[in-house]
């Protein structure tokens, strides 16, 4: 039981490049989330998916797209990376909101030059 | 807009003492509030959940209170140990299926 896994762990991009962050969970959870974490600002929700086939914008969705590929996988895409997207990105899943916990992946540290 | 405030300054305490962290929220009334621990370079890990009709919740050396009138939650670690050193995040429920996270308070427990 691996929980929530994310790839890659680290990535450096140049401005304008694109990339996809991958996330998978093996807990059979319906809800999945993408957050970014910046110093002094806490975790901010980018997008979430309450169930397979649905996605919704969070607090900071601009510059990002998501795909809920199946129940296990939820990917985050940066089409044209900008330095303002330099951050640590966390994926999380939630089995039965709001009654229990969110499980987080180890994070992806992204630097955009 | 919904806002969460946690002490931005690090809390430094001596081993064996009780650490108390504060979480204040404004502009809404969450039905649930969660606390997470985050170690450097890792994702947050769930600690406790408290409901609006619960004044207090305990788990081993941890205690959380939830005052809906003051719009405040307090998180206590009793008999603190150096291994408790981490950043602690407050996360009230912000709407169906969403948590709103505070920026966290860093706790340092010194031997």
Coordinates of C-alpha atoms in Angstrom, one line a residue, chain A residues 31 33 35 37 40-43 45 48 50 57 90 94 97-102 104-106 109, chain B residues 32 34 36 38 41-46 49 51 89 93 95-104:
Chain A
X31 CA -11.6 12.8 -4.1
X33 CA -6.5 17.4 -5.0
X35 CA -2.0 22.2 -4.0
X37 CA 2.9 25.5 -1.2
X40 CA 4.6 31.9 4.3
X41 CA 1.5 31.2 2.3
X42 CA 0.5 27.7 3.2
X43 CA -1.2 25.2 0.9
X45 CA -5.8 24.6 -3.7
X48 CA -9.7 19.2 -7.3
X50 CA -14.6 15.1 -6.3
X57 CA -11.2 25.0 -9.9
X90 CA 1.4 18.4 -3.4
X94 CA -9.5 12.2 0.6
X97 CA -14.7 14.1 3.2
X98 CA -15.1 15.8 5.5
X99 CA -15.1 13.0 8.1
X100 CA -11.5 11.9 8.0
X101 CA -8.1 12.8 6.8
X102 CA -6.5 13.9 3.5
X104 CA -0.6 13.7 0.9
X105 CA 2.1 12.7 -1.6
X106 CA 5.7 13.6 -1.0
X109 CA 9.7 20.8 -6.1
Chain B
X32 CA -14.9 20.7 11.0
X34 CA -8.3 19.5 11.1
X36 CA -1.7 18.4 10.3
X38 CA 4.6 18.8 8.2
X41 CA 10.7 18.3 2.5
X42 CA 7.6 16.1 3.2
X43 CA 3.9 16.2 2.7
X44 CA 1.5 17.1 5.6
X45 CA 0.3 14.2 7.9
X46 CA -3.1 14.2 9.6
X49 CA -10.1 16.3 13.5
X51 CA -16.2 19.0 14.9
X89 CA -1.0 23.3 9.9
X93 CA -13.4 22.8 6.3
X95 CA -16.8 24.1 1.7
X96 CA -18.0 20.7 0.6
X97 CA -14.9 18.6 -0.2
X98 CA -12.4 21.4 0.5
X99 CA -10.0 22.3 3.3
X100 CA -8.5 25.7 3.7
X101 CA -5.0 25.5 5.1
X102 CA -3.2 28.1 7.3
X103 CA 0.4 28.9 6.6
X104 CA 1.4 26.9 9.7

